mmCIF file of C-alpha atoms in Angstrom:
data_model
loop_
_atom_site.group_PDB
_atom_site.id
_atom_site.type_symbol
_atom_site.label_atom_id
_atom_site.label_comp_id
_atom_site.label_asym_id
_atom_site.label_seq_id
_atom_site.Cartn_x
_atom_site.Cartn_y
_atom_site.Cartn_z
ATOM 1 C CA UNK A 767 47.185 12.866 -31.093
ATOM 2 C CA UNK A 768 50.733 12.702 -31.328
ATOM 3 C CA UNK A 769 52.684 13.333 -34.643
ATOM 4 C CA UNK A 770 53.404 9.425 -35.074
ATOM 5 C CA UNK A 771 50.024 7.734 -34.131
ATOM 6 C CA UNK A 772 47.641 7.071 -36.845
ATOM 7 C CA UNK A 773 43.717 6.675 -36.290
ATOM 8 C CA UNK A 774 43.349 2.729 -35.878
ATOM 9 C CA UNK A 775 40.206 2.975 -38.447
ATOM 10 C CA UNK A 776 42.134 4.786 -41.145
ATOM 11 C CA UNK A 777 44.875 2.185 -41.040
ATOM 12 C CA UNK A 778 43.037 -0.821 -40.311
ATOM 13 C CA UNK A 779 40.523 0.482 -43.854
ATOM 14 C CA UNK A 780 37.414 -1.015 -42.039
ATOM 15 C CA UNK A 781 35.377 -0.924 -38.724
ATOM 16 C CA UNK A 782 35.401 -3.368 -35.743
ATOM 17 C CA UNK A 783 32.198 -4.890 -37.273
ATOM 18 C CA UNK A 784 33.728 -5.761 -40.356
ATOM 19 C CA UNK A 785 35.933 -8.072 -38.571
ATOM 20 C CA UNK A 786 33.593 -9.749 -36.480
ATOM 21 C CA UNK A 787 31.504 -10.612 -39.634
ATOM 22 C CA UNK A 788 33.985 -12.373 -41.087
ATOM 23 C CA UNK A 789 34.807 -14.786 -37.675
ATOM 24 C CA UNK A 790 31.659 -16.963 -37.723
ATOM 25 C CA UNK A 791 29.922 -16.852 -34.070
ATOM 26 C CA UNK A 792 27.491 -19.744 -33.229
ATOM 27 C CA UNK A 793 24.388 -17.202 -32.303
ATOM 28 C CA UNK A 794 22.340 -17.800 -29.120
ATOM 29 C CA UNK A 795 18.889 -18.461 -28.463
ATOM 30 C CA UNK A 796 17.791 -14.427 -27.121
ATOM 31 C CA UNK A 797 15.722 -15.214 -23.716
ATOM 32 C CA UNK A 798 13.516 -12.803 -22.552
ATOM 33 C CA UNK A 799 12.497 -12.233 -19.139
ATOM 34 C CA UNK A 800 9.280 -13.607 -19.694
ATOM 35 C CA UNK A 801 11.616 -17.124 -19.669
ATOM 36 C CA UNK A 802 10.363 -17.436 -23.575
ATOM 37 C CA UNK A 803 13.228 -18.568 -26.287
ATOM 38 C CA UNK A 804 13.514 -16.965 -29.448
ATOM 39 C CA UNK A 805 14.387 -18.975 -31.607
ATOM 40 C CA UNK A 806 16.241 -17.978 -35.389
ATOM 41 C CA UNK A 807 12.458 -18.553 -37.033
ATOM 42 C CA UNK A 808 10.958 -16.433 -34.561
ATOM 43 C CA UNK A 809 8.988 -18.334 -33.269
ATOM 44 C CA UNK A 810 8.675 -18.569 -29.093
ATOM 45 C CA UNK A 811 9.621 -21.558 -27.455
ATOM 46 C CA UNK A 812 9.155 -21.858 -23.360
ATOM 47 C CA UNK A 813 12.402 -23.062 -21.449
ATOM 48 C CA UNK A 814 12.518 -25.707 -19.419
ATOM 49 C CA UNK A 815 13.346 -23.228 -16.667
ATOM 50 C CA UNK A 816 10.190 -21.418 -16.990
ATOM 51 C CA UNK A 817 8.256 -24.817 -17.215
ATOM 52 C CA UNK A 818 9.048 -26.064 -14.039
ATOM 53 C CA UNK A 819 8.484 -22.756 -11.935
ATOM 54 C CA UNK A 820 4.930 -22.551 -13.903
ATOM 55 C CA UNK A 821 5.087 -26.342 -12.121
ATOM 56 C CA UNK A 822 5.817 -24.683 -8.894
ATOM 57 C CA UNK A 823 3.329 -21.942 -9.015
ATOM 58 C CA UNK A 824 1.208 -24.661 -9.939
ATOM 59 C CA UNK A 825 1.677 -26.516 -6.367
ATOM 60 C CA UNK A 826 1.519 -23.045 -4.925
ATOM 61 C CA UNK A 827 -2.519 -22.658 -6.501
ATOM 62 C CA UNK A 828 -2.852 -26.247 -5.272
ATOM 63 C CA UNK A 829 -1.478 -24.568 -1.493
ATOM 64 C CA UNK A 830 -4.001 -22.266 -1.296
ATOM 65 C CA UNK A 831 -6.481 -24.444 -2.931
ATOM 66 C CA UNK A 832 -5.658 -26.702 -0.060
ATOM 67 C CA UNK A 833 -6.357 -24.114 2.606
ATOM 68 C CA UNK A 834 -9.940 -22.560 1.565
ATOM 69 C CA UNK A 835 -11.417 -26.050 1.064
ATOM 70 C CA UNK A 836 -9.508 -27.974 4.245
ATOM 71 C CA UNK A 837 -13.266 -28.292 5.559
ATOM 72 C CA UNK A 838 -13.991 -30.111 2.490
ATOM 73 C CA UNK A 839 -14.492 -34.077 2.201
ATOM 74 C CA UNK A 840 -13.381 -34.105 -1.490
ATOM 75 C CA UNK A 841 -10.741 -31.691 -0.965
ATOM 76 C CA UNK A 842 -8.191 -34.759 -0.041
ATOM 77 C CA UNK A 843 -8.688 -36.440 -3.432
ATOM 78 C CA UNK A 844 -8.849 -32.667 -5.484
ATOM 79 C CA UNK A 845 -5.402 -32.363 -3.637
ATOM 80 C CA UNK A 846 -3.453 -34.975 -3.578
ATOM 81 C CA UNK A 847 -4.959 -35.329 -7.813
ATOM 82 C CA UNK A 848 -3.563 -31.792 -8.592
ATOM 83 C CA UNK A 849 -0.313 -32.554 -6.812
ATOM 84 C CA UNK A 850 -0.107 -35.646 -9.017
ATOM 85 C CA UNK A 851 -0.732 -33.957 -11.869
ATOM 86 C CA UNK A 852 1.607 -31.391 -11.673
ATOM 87 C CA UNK A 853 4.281 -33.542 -10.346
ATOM 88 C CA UNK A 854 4.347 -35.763 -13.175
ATOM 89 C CA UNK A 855 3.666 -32.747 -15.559
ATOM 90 C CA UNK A 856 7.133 -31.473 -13.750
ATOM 91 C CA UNK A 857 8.407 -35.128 -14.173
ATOM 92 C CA UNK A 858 8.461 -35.048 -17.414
ATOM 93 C CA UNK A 859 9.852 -31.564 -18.620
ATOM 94 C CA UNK A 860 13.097 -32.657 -16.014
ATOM 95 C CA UNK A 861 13.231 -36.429 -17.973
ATOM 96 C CA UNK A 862 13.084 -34.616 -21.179
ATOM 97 C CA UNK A 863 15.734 -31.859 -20.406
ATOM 98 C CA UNK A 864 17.767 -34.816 -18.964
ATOM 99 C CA UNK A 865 17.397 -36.737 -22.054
ATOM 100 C CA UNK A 866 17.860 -34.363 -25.059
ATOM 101 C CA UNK A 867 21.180 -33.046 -22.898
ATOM 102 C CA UNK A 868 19.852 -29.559 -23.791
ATOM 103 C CA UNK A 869 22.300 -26.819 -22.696
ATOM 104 C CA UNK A 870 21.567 -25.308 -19.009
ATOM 105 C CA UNK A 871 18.610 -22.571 -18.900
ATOM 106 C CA UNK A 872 18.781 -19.198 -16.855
ATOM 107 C CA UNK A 873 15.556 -16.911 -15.718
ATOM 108 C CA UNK A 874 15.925 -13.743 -13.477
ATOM 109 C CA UNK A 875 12.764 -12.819 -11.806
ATOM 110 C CA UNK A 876 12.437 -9.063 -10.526
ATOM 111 C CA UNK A 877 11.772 -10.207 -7.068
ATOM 112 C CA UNK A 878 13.837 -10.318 -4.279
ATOM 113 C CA UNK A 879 16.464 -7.767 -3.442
ATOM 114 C CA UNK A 880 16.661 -4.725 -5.372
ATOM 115 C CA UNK A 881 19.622 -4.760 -6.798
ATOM 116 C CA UNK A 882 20.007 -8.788 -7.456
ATOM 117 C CA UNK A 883 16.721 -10.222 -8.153
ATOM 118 C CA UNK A 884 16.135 -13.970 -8.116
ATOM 119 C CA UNK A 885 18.274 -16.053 -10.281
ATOM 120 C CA UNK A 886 17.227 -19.898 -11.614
ATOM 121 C CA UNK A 887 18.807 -22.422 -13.798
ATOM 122 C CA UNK A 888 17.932 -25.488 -15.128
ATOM 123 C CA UNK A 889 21.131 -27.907 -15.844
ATOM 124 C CA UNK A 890 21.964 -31.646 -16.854
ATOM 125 C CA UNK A 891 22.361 -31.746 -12.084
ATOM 126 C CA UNK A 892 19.357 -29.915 -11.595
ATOM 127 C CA UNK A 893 17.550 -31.807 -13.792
ATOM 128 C CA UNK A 894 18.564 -35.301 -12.657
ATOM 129 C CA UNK A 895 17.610 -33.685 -8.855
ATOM 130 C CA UNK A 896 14.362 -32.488 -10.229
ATOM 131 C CA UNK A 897 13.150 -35.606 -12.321
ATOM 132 C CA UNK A 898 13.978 -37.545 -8.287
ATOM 133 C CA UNK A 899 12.053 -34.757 -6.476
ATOM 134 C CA UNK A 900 8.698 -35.075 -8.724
ATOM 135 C CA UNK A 901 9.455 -39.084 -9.073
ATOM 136 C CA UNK A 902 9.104 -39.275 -5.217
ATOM 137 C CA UNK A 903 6.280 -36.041 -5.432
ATOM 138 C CA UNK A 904 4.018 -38.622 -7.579
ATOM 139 C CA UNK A 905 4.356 -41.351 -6.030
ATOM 140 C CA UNK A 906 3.397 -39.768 -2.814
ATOM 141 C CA UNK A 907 0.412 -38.048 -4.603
ATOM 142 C CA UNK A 908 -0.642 -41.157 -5.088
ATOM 143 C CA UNK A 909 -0.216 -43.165 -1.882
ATOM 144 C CA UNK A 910 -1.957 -39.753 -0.425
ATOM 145 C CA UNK A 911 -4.647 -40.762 -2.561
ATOM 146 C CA UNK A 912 -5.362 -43.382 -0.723
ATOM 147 C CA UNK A 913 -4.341 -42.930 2.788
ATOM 148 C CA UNK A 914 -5.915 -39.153 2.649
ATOM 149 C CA UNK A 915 -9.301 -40.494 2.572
ATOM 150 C CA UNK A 916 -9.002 -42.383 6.157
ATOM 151 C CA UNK A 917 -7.452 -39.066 7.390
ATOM 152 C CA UNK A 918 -10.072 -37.424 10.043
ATOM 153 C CA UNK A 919 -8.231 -34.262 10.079
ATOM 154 C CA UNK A 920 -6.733 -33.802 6.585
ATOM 155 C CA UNK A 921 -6.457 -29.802 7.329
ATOM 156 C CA UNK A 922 -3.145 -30.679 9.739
ATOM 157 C CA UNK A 923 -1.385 -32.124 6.210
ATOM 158 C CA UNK A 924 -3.289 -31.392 3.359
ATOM 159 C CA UNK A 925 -1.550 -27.656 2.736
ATOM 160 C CA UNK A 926 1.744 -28.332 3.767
ATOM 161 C CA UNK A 927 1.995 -31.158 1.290
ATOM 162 C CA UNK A 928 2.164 -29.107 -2.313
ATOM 163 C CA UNK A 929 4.252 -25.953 -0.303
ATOM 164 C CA UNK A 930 6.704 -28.819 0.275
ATOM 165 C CA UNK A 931 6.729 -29.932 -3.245
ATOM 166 C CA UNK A 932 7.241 -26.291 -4.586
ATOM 167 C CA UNK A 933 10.154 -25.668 -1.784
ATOM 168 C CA UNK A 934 12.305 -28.789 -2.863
ATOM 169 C CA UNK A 935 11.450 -27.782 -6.395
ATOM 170 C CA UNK A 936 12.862 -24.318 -5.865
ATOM 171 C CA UNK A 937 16.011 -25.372 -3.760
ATOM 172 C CA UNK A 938 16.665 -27.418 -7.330
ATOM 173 C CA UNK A 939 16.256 -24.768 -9.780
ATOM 174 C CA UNK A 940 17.919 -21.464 -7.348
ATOM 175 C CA UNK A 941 21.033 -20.039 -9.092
ATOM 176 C CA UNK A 942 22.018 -17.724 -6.223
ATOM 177 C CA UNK A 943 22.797 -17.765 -2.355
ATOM 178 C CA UNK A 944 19.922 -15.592 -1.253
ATOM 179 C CA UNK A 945 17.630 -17.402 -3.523
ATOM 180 C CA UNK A 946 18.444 -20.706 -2.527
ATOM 181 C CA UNK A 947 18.144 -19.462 1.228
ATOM 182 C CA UNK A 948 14.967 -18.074 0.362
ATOM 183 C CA UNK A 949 13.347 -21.191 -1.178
ATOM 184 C CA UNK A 950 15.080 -23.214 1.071
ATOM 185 C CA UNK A 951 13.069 -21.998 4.929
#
């Protein structure tokens, strides 16, 4: 040190965390990469970002579901049921994160490319995009309910219909380029 320069902790008296006690910061919920919220109680809250792709692993199940039991005849109206369910399950969760105008959600998976990983978010947009994606998703679980029944091949839909569902939910909720172009083919 020069002759001149004083140590900034001797002539300040105090550390840099002395200061930033006083100032009085509006603390964050912590989120894990589970997609849990921990909250100040500490108790564990799931986001709404984590909600909706448990939704679209959810129509995933109901994919492969769809595929060992194509053969079935009850395998339309298991379906097109699950579908509904989980559409208006994922219906929901988007009305209510549209409603309560809850600040945007982020989750970072550990898949995808090494070094970036897959990014989603969950805003006021997304959420208005989702609640119109599982609005139409329902009602076309239901009209399937029907129409399925008269199908004589339902194996030429019947898996393609939840994949669909999941895809469109996933273009919603991806945060990054190569996520996005991932969900989106």
């Amino acid at each position: 040190r020069l002759a001149g320069e004083t140590d900034r902790r001797t002539r300040c008296g105090r550390r840099r965390g002395h200061r930033r006690g006083r100032r009085q910061q509006r603390r964050r919920p912590r989120r894990t990469i589970e997609g849990r919220v921990r909250l100040a109680e500490g108790a564990d809250v799931i986001s709404t970002v984590a909600q909706q792709l448990w939704c679209v692993a959810a129509l995933l199940a109901t994919t492969i579901l769809a595929i060992a039991t194509s053969r079935s005849r009850r395998s339309t109206a298991v379906v097109y049921g699950a579908t509904f369910a989980i559409s208006a399950i994922a219906l929901a969760a988007a009305l209510h994160a549209l409603i309560a105008h809850s600040n945007a959600t982020e989750l970072m998976l550990p898949v995808g490319l090494p070094w970036l990983g897959s990014h989603f978010r969950l805003d006021a947009l997304a959420a208005f995009f989702l609640a119109v994606v599982n609005l139409g998703g329902a009602a076309a679980s239901l009209y399937g309910l029907g129409y399925g029944s008269h199908e004589s091949t339902p194996q030429r839909v019947l898996p393609f219909f939840p994949a669909f569902l999941a895809g469109m939910n996933l273009v919603v909720l991806a945060d990054d380029a190569f996520t996005y172009l991932l969900c989106w083919e």
